[in-house]
Amino acid sequence: MKQFRGALLLTITALIWGTAFVAQSLGMDHLGPFAFNGVRNFIAALALLPVLLFMQHKAPKKTQTDEERKQSRKTLWVGGVLCGSALAVASNLQQFGISFTTVGKAGFLTALYIVIVPILGLFLKKRVPATVWVSVVIAAAGTYLLSVQEGFTIAPGDLLVILCALGFSVHILIIDHFSPMVNGVALSCVQFLVCGVLCTAAALFTETFTLADILKSARMRQDFTANVSHELKTPLTAISGYAELMENGMVPPEEIGSFAQKIEKNARRLLSLINDIIRLSELDSSNTQLLVEKFDLFEEAQICVENMQIYAEKNDVTITYEGGHQEITANREMINELINNLCANAIRYNKKNGSVKVRVDSSQGHPYISVADTGIGISKEHQKRVFERFYRVDKSRSKQTGGTGLGLAIVKHIVALHDAQLNLESEVGKGTTITVTF
């Protein structure tokens, strides 16, 4: 049980790390990399300022000569400027890298600083333990498998993130050098201020942004972080609670199987959520390669409907398809995923004894697929937001039926990648029709 708890804590840590990268990617929907980093570092500096003032007020007065105070301030500002400069270089390389690679890769590659720092320490005559060299080999193997392409080349986005890991390594070594000589909070405050100034200056010369863009970016990142935290908390709390009861012997032997099933159910929900987040990050990447082929859209719809029959029956819903053969040029796997997500959503939010009708046809020479249901419908104030990440019209219903709140967001991304059109028509109490036109 202790091993299970440890594995669970590591999983939570990985989720927090990964969520931060997804949030960074989302924040750039309205701001460029320089402006984004400028704003976040100014916020960090402002957040630390009252803490620094409080600590200075409570700290016992030190007897220093004027020369010592002058030297201390000089050391603080030299260290702060160097740390801030290194942070600016590293964080901007990371932001630009995230624009061209997936956040999953960015998270792993950024973490390479863990092994780069000890290696750089060799140049400072620091001893490197044998376990670190083992870690270096493992990290190198992981980097090769993730980033090295045919012809032994590395994608530009991956290369930028690897350089960012090197930059963060230098940043850590600078902190290691100056932190024993100055107040750590003061050093952090100065470095964030310097980094904010450098990033904002670069943004003013290379990017266009407004206060509204900054607020939109902040709101989007805040909403995503709050939503994903809430979504992860529910299954994790359940898993932890059931496991603790079993560990403390508070579960009768005849109910252990039932508790294990509940843990498995919540673990599956957690895995489904993680897979959808990873999938969204892949679709978000501007480095996504769209491999297209010609195929029959009607055949894909037929396959999807047949696969969905059991799920529909479990929810007391009938699902059918109609229309005719329509050839499109697209990524078959993505279109299959799009149809599956639309059908699953139509079943999930339907009424008992309701129906889902999938139609493939053409309009003005353009093939289209529509998924119509007789479900609960969506009010007009919600219709613009249903394609946002984690947005749900009926949150309790979605959790009961196992939805992650990311299905329609994935649909929106796939539609955008194919330069298709997405249309939603809905009436509360009567149902919803979503149409994708190619």
Coordinates of C-alpha atoms in Angstrom, one line a residue:
M1 CA 0.0 0.0 0.0
K2 CA 2.9 2.4 0.7
Q3 CA 4.2 1.7 -2.8
F4 CA 0.8 2.5 -4.2
R5 CA 0.7 5.7 -2.2
G6 CA 4.1 6.7 -3.4
A7 CA 3.2 5.9 -7.0
L8 CA 0.1 8.0 -6.6
L9 CA 2.1 11.0 -5.3
L10 CA 4.5 10.7 -8.2
T11 CA 1.5 10.6 -10.6
I12 CA 0.1 13.8 -9.0
T13 CA 3.5 15.5 -9.3
A14 CA 3.7 14.6 -13.0
L15 CA 0.2 15.9 -13.5
I16 CA 1.0 19.2 -11.9
W17 CA 4.2 19.5 -14.0
G18 CA 2.3 18.6 -17.2
T19 CA -0.6 20.9 -16.5
A20 CA 1.7 23.8 -16.1
F21 CA 3.0 23.3 -19.6
V22 CA -0.4 23.0 -21.1
A23 CA -1.4 26.2 -19.2
Q24 CA 1.6 27.9 -20.7
S25 CA 0.6 26.8 -24.2
L26 CA -2.9 28.1 -23.6
G27 CA -1.6 31.5 -22.3
M28 CA 0.0 32.1 -25.7
D29 CA -3.4 32.0 -27.5
H30 CA -3.6 35.7 -27.0
L31 CA 0.0 36.8 -26.2
G32 CA 3.4 36.2 -27.8
P33 CA 6.1 34.4 -25.9
F34 CA 8.0 37.6 -24.9
A35 CA 4.8 39.4 -23.6
F36 CA 3.6 36.3 -21.8
N37 CA 6.9 35.8 -20.0
G38 CA 7.2 39.6 -19.2
V39 CA 3.7 39.6 -17.6
R40 CA 4.2 36.4 -15.6
N41 CA 7.6 37.6 -14.2
F42 CA 6.3 41.0 -13.2
I43 CA 3.5 39.2 -11.4
A44 CA 6.0 37.0 -9.6
A45 CA 8.1 40.0 -8.6
L46 CA 5.1 41.8 -7.2
A47 CA 3.9 38.7 -5.3
L48 CA 7.3 38.4 -3.6
L49 CA 7.7 42.1 -2.7
P50 CA 5.3 42.1 0.3
V51 CA 7.0 38.9 1.5
L52 CA 10.4 40.5 1.3
L53 CA 9.3 43.7 3.1
F54 CA 7.7 41.5 5.9
M55 CA 10.9 39.5 6.3
Q56 CA 13.1 42.6 6.4
H57 CA 10.8 44.1 9.0
K58 CA 10.9 41.0 11.2
A59 CA 14.6 40.2 10.7
P60 CA 17.0 41.2 13.5
K61 CA 19.0 44.3 12.7
K62 CA 22.6 43.5 11.6
T63 CA 25.5 45.7 12.4
Q64 CA 27.1 46.6 9.1
T65 CA 29.5 49.3 8.0
D66 CA 28.5 51.5 5.0
E67 CA 31.0 49.6 2.9
E68 CA 29.5 46.2 3.8
R69 CA 26.0 47.4 3.0
K70 CA 27.1 48.8 -0.3
Q71 CA 28.9 45.5 -1.2
S72 CA 25.9 43.5 -0.1
R73 CA 23.6 45.5 -2.4
K74 CA 26.0 45.3 -5.2
T75 CA 26.2 41.5 -4.8
L76 CA 22.4 41.3 -4.7
W77 CA 22.0 43.3 -7.9
V78 CA 24.8 41.5 -9.8
G79 CA 23.3 38.2 -8.9
G80 CA 19.8 39.3 -9.6
V81 CA 20.7 40.7 -13.1
L82 CA 22.7 37.5 -14.0
C83 CA 19.9 35.2 -12.7
G84 CA 17.2 37.3 -14.4
S85 CA 19.1 37.3 -17.7
A86 CA 19.6 33.6 -17.6
L87 CA 15.9 33.1 -16.7
A88 CA 14.8 35.3 -19.6
V89 CA 16.9 33.4 -22.1
A90 CA 15.7 30.0 -20.8
S91 CA 12.0 30.8 -20.4
N92 CA 11.7 32.4 -23.8
L93 CA 13.5 29.4 -25.5
Q94 CA 10.9 27.3 -23.7
Q95 CA 7.9 29.4 -24.8
F96 CA 9.1 29.4 -28.4
G97 CA 9.8 25.7 -28.2
I98 CA 6.3 25.0 -26.9
S99 CA 4.9 26.7 -30.0
F100 CA 6.5 24.1 -32.2
T101 CA 6.3 20.9 -30.2
T102 CA 3.9 19.1 -27.9
V103 CA 3.7 20.1 -24.2
G104 CA 4.4 16.5 -23.3
K105 CA 7.8 16.6 -25.0
A106 CA 8.5 20.1 -23.6
G107 CA 7.9 18.8 -20.1
F108 CA 10.3 15.9 -20.5
L109 CA 13.0 17.9 -22.3
T110 CA 12.9 20.8 -19.9
A111 CA 13.5 18.3 -17.0
L112 CA 16.8 17.4 -18.6
Y113 CA 18.3 20.2 -16.4
I114 CA 18.3 17.7 -13.6
V115 CA 21.1 15.8 -15.3
I116 CA 22.7 18.8 -17.1
V117 CA 23.4 20.7 -13.8
P118 CA 25.7 18.0 -12.4
I119 CA 27.5 17.6 -15.7
L120 CA 28.2 21.4 -15.8
G121 CA 29.3 21.1 -12.2
L122 CA 32.3 19.1 -13.5
F123 CA 33.7 22.4 -15.0
L124 CA 33.4 23.8 -11.5
K125 CA 35.4 20.8 -10.1
K126 CA 32.4 19.3 -8.4
R127 CA 32.2 15.5 -8.0
V128 CA 29.5 13.7 -9.9
P129 CA 28.1 10.5 -8.4
A130 CA 27.9 7.3 -10.5
T131 CA 24.0 7.3 -10.1
V132 CA 24.0 10.7 -12.0
W133 CA 25.8 9.1 -14.9
V134 CA 23.2 6.4 -15.1
S135 CA 20.5 9.0 -15.1
V136 CA 22.4 10.8 -17.9
V137 CA 22.3 7.6 -20.0
I138 CA 18.6 7.1 -19.4
A139 CA 17.8 10.8 -20.2
A140 CA 19.9 10.6 -23.4
A141 CA 18.0 7.5 -24.4
G142 CA 14.6 9.2 -23.7
T143 CA 15.6 12.3 -25.6
Y144 CA 16.7 10.2 -28.6
L145 CA 13.4 8.3 -28.7
L146 CA 11.3 11.4 -28.3
S147 CA 13.1 13.9 -30.5
V148 CA 15.5 12.3 -33.0
Q149 CA 13.9 11.9 -36.4
E150 CA 14.8 10.1 -39.5
G151 CA 18.2 11.2 -40.8
F152 CA 19.3 11.8 -37.2
T153 CA 17.8 15.3 -37.0
I154 CA 15.9 17.1 -34.2
A155 CA 12.7 19.1 -34.8
P156 CA 13.2 22.8 -34.2
G157 CA 10.8 22.9 -31.3
D158 CA 12.5 20.1 -29.5
L159 CA 15.9 21.7 -30.1
L160 CA 14.7 25.0 -28.6
V161 CA 13.4 23.2 -25.5
I162 CA 16.7 21.3 -25.1
L163 CA 18.5 24.6 -25.2
C164 CA 16.1 26.0 -22.7
A165 CA 17.1 23.1 -20.3
L166 CA 20.7 24.1 -20.8
G167 CA 19.7 27.7 -20.0
F168 CA 17.9 26.7 -16.8
S169 CA 20.9 24.7 -15.8
V170 CA 23.1 27.8 -16.0
H171 CA 20.4 29.7 -14.1
I172 CA 20.5 27.1 -11.3
L173 CA 24.3 27.3 -11.1
I174 CA 24.2 31.1 -10.8
I175 CA 21.6 30.8 -8.0
D176 CA 23.8 28.2 -6.3
H177 CA 26.7 30.7 -6.4
F178 CA 24.9 33.8 -5.2
S179 CA 22.3 32.5 -2.8
P180 CA 24.7 31.9 0.2
M181 CA 25.8 35.5 -0.1
V182 CA 22.4 37.3 -0.2
N183 CA 18.8 37.0 0.9
G184 CA 17.2 34.3 -1.2
V185 CA 13.8 36.0 -1.5
A186 CA 15.4 39.3 -2.4
L187 CA 17.5 37.6 -5.1
S188 CA 14.3 36.0 -6.5
C189 CA 12.4 39.3 -6.5
V190 CA 15.3 41.0 -8.4
Q191 CA 15.7 38.2 -10.9
F192 CA 11.9 38.2 -11.7
L193 CA 12.0 42.0 -12.1
V194 CA 15.0 41.9 -14.4
C195 CA 13.5 39.0 -16.4
G196 CA 10.2 40.9 -16.7
V197 CA 12.0 44.0 -18.0
L198 CA 14.0 42.1 -20.6
C199 CA 11.0 40.1 -21.9
T200 CA 8.7 43.2 -22.0
A201 CA 11.4 45.2 -23.9
A202 CA 11.7 42.4 -26.4
A203 CA 7.9 42.2 -26.7
L204 CA 7.5 45.9 -27.4
F205 CA 9.9 45.6 -30.4
T206 CA 8.7 42.3 -31.8
E207 CA 5.1 41.7 -30.8
T208 CA 1.7 43.5 -30.8
F209 CA -0.5 43.2 -27.7
T210 CA -3.0 45.1 -25.6
L211 CA -4.2 45.1 -22.0
A212 CA -7.3 43.1 -23.2
D213 CA -4.9 40.4 -24.7
I214 CA -3.1 40.2 -21.3
L215 CA -6.3 39.8 -19.4
K216 CA -7.7 37.2 -21.8
S217 CA -4.4 35.2 -21.6
A218 CA -4.5 35.3 -17.8
R219 CA -8.1 34.3 -17.6
M220 CA -7.7 31.4 -20.0
R221 CA -4.7 30.1 -18.1
Q222 CA -6.5 30.6 -14.8
D223 CA -9.6 28.8 -16.0
F224 CA -7.7 25.9 -17.4
T225 CA -5.6 25.4 -14.3
A226 CA -8.7 25.6 -12.1
N227 CA -10.7 23.2 -14.2
V228 CA -8.0 20.6 -14.6
S229 CA -7.2 20.7 -10.9
H230 CA -10.9 20.1 -10.2
E231 CA -11.2 17.3 -12.7
L232 CA -8.1 15.6 -11.4
K233 CA -9.0 16.0 -7.8
T234 CA -12.3 14.0 -8.0
P235 CA -10.8 10.6 -9.1
L236 CA -7.6 11.1 -7.1
T237 CA -9.6 11.8 -3.9
A238 CA -11.7 8.7 -4.5
I239 CA -8.7 6.5 -5.2
S240 CA -6.8 7.8 -2.1
G241 CA -9.9 7.4 0.1
Y242 CA -10.7 3.8 -0.9
A243 CA -7.0 2.8 -0.7
E244 CA -6.7 4.3 2.8
L245 CA -9.8 2.5 4.1
M246 CA -8.3 -0.8 2.7
E247 CA -4.9 -0.1 4.2
N248 CA -6.4 0.5 7.7
G249 CA -8.4 -2.7 7.6
M250 CA -11.7 -0.8 7.7
V251 CA -13.2 -2.8 4.7
P252 CA -14.8 -6.2 5.3
P253 CA -13.2 -9.0 3.3
E254 CA -16.4 -9.5 1.3
E255 CA -16.3 -5.8 0.1
I256 CA -12.7 -5.7 -0.9
G257 CA -13.5 -6.7 -4.5
S258 CA -16.1 -3.9 -4.7
F259 CA -13.6 -1.3 -3.4
A260 CA -11.0 -2.5 -5.8
Q261 CA -13.5 -2.0 -8.7
K262 CA -14.2 1.5 -7.5
I263 CA -10.4 2.3 -7.5
E264 CA -10.1 0.8 -11.0
K265 CA -13.1 2.9 -12.2
N266 CA -11.6 6.1 -11.0
A267 CA -8.1 5.1 -12.3
R268 CA -9.7 4.6 -15.7
R269 CA -11.4 8.0 -15.5
L270 CA -8.0 9.5 -14.6
L271 CA -6.3 7.8 -17.4
S272 CA -8.9 8.9 -19.9
L273 CA -8.5 12.5 -18.7
I274 CA -4.7 12.3 -19.1
N275 CA -5.0 10.8 -22.5
D276 CA -7.4 13.5 -23.7
I277 CA -5.1 16.3 -22.3
I278 CA -2.1 14.7 -24.1
R279 CA -4.1 14.4 -27.3
L280 CA -5.1 18.1 -27.1
S281 CA -1.5 19.1 -26.5
E282 CA -0.5 17.1 -29.6
L283 CA -3.2 18.8 -31.7
D284 CA -2.2 22.2 -30.3
S285 CA 1.4 21.8 -31.6
S286 CA 2.1 23.8 -34.7
N287 CA 4.5 20.9 -35.6
T288 CA 1.6 18.5 -36.1
Q289 CA 2.1 16.6 -39.3
L290 CA -1.2 16.1 -41.1
L291 CA -0.9 12.9 -43.2
V292 CA -3.9 12.8 -45.5
E293 CA -5.5 10.3 -47.8
K294 CA -8.6 9.9 -49.9
F295 CA -11.3 7.8 -48.2
D296 CA -15.1 7.4 -48.0
L297 CA -16.6 9.5 -45.1
F298 CA -19.8 7.4 -45.2
E299 CA -17.8 4.2 -44.5
E300 CA -16.0 5.8 -41.5
A301 CA -19.4 7.0 -40.1
Q302 CA -20.8 3.4 -40.6
I303 CA -17.9 1.9 -38.7
C304 CA -18.2 4.4 -35.8
V305 CA -22.0 3.9 -35.5
E306 CA -21.5 0.1 -35.4
N307 CA -18.8 0.4 -32.7
M308 CA -21.1 2.8 -30.6
Q309 CA -24.1 0.4 -30.5
I310 CA -23.2 -1.2 -27.2
Y311 CA -22.5 2.2 -25.5
A312 CA -25.8 3.5 -26.9
E313 CA -27.7 0.5 -25.6
K314 CA -26.2 0.9 -22.1
N315 CA -27.6 4.5 -22.1
D316 CA -31.0 3.5 -23.6
V317 CA -30.3 5.4 -26.8
T318 CA -30.6 4.2 -30.4
I319 CA -28.0 5.3 -32.9
T320 CA -28.4 5.1 -36.7
Y321 CA -26.7 6.4 -39.9
E322 CA -28.0 7.5 -43.2
G323 CA -26.8 9.4 -46.4
G324 CA -24.5 8.3 -49.1
H325 CA -20.9 7.8 -50.1
Q326 CA -18.8 11.0 -50.0
E327 CA -15.0 11.0 -50.7
I328 CA -12.8 13.4 -48.7
T329 CA -9.1 14.0 -48.4
A330 CA -8.2 14.1 -44.8
N331 CA -6.4 12.3 -41.9
R332 CA -8.4 9.1 -41.5
E333 CA -7.5 8.6 -37.9
M334 CA -8.4 12.1 -36.9
I335 CA -11.8 12.0 -38.7
N336 CA -12.5 8.7 -37.0
E337 CA -11.7 10.4 -33.7
L338 CA -13.9 13.3 -34.5
I339 CA -16.9 11.1 -35.4
N340 CA -16.4 9.0 -32.2
N341 CA -16.3 12.1 -30.0
L342 CA -19.4 13.6 -31.6
C343 CA -21.4 10.4 -31.3
A344 CA -20.2 9.7 -27.7
N345 CA -21.2 13.3 -26.7
A346 CA -24.6 12.9 -28.4
I347 CA -25.3 9.6 -26.5
R348 CA -24.0 10.9 -23.2
Y349 CA -26.2 14.0 -23.2
N350 CA -29.3 12.3 -24.5
K351 CA -32.6 11.4 -22.9
K352 CA -33.8 7.9 -22.0
N353 CA -35.1 6.2 -25.1
G354 CA -33.6 9.0 -27.2
S355 CA -31.9 8.7 -30.5
V356 CA -28.8 9.8 -32.4
K357 CA -28.7 10.1 -36.2
V358 CA -25.5 10.4 -38.1
R359 CA -25.8 11.7 -41.7
V360 CA -23.2 11.9 -44.4
D361 CA -24.1 14.0 -47.5
S362 CA -23.0 17.0 -49.5
S363 CA -24.1 20.7 -49.8
Q364 CA -23.0 22.9 -52.7
G365 CA -20.4 20.4 -53.6
H366 CA -18.9 20.1 -50.1
P367 CA -19.1 16.8 -48.2
Y368 CA -20.4 17.0 -44.6
I369 CA -21.2 14.9 -41.6
S370 CA -23.9 15.8 -39.1
V371 CA -24.6 14.2 -35.7
A372 CA -28.1 15.0 -34.4
D373 CA -29.5 13.9 -31.1
T374 CA -32.8 14.2 -29.2
G375 CA -31.0 15.1 -25.9
I376 CA -31.2 17.9 -23.4
G377 CA -30.1 20.6 -25.8
I378 CA -27.9 23.6 -25.2
S379 CA -29.1 27.1 -24.3
K380 CA -27.8 30.0 -26.4
E381 CA -25.6 31.4 -23.7
H382 CA -23.7 28.1 -23.5
Q383 CA -23.4 27.4 -27.2
K384 CA -20.3 29.5 -27.8
R385 CA -18.5 27.9 -25.0
V386 CA -19.2 24.1 -25.4
F387 CA -16.1 23.7 -27.5
E388 CA -13.8 25.1 -24.7
R389 CA -11.7 22.7 -22.7
F390 CA -13.5 21.3 -19.7
Y391 CA -16.6 23.3 -20.3
R392 CA -19.8 21.4 -19.5
V393 CA -23.4 22.4 -19.7
D394 CA -24.5 19.8 -17.2
K395 CA -21.5 18.9 -15.0
S396 CA -23.2 16.3 -12.8
R397 CA -24.5 14.4 -15.8
S398 CA -21.1 14.3 -17.5
K399 CA -19.4 12.9 -14.4
Q400 CA -22.0 10.2 -14.0
T401 CA -21.5 9.1 -17.6
G402 CA -17.7 9.4 -17.6
G403 CA -17.1 12.4 -19.8
T404 CA -13.8 14.3 -19.5
G405 CA -15.0 17.6 -20.8
L406 CA -12.4 17.6 -23.6
G407 CA -14.2 15.7 -26.4
L408 CA -15.7 18.7 -28.2
A409 CA -12.4 20.7 -27.7
I410 CA -10.6 17.9 -29.6
V411 CA -13.3 18.0 -32.3
K412 CA -12.7 21.8 -32.7
H413 CA -8.9 21.3 -33.1
I414 CA -9.4 18.5 -35.7
V415 CA -11.8 20.7 -37.7
A416 CA -9.3 23.6 -37.6
L417 CA -6.4 21.4 -38.8
H418 CA -8.5 20.3 -41.8
D419 CA -9.7 23.9 -42.7
A420 CA -13.3 22.6 -42.3
Q421 CA -16.3 24.4 -40.9
L422 CA -18.0 23.6 -37.6
N423 CA -21.7 24.5 -37.0
L424 CA -23.9 23.9 -34.0
E425 CA -27.7 24.1 -33.8
S426 CA -29.5 23.4 -30.6
E427 CA -32.7 23.9 -28.7
V428 CA -33.2 23.2 -25.0
G429 CA -35.3 20.1 -24.4
K430 CA -35.3 19.1 -28.1
G431 CA -31.7 18.2 -29.0
T432 CA -28.5 19.3 -30.7
T433 CA -27.1 19.0 -34.3
I434 CA -23.4 19.4 -34.9
T435 CA -22.3 19.6 -38.6
V436 CA -18.7 19.4 -39.9
T437 CA -18.4 20.6 -43.6
F438 CA -15.2 19.8 -45.6

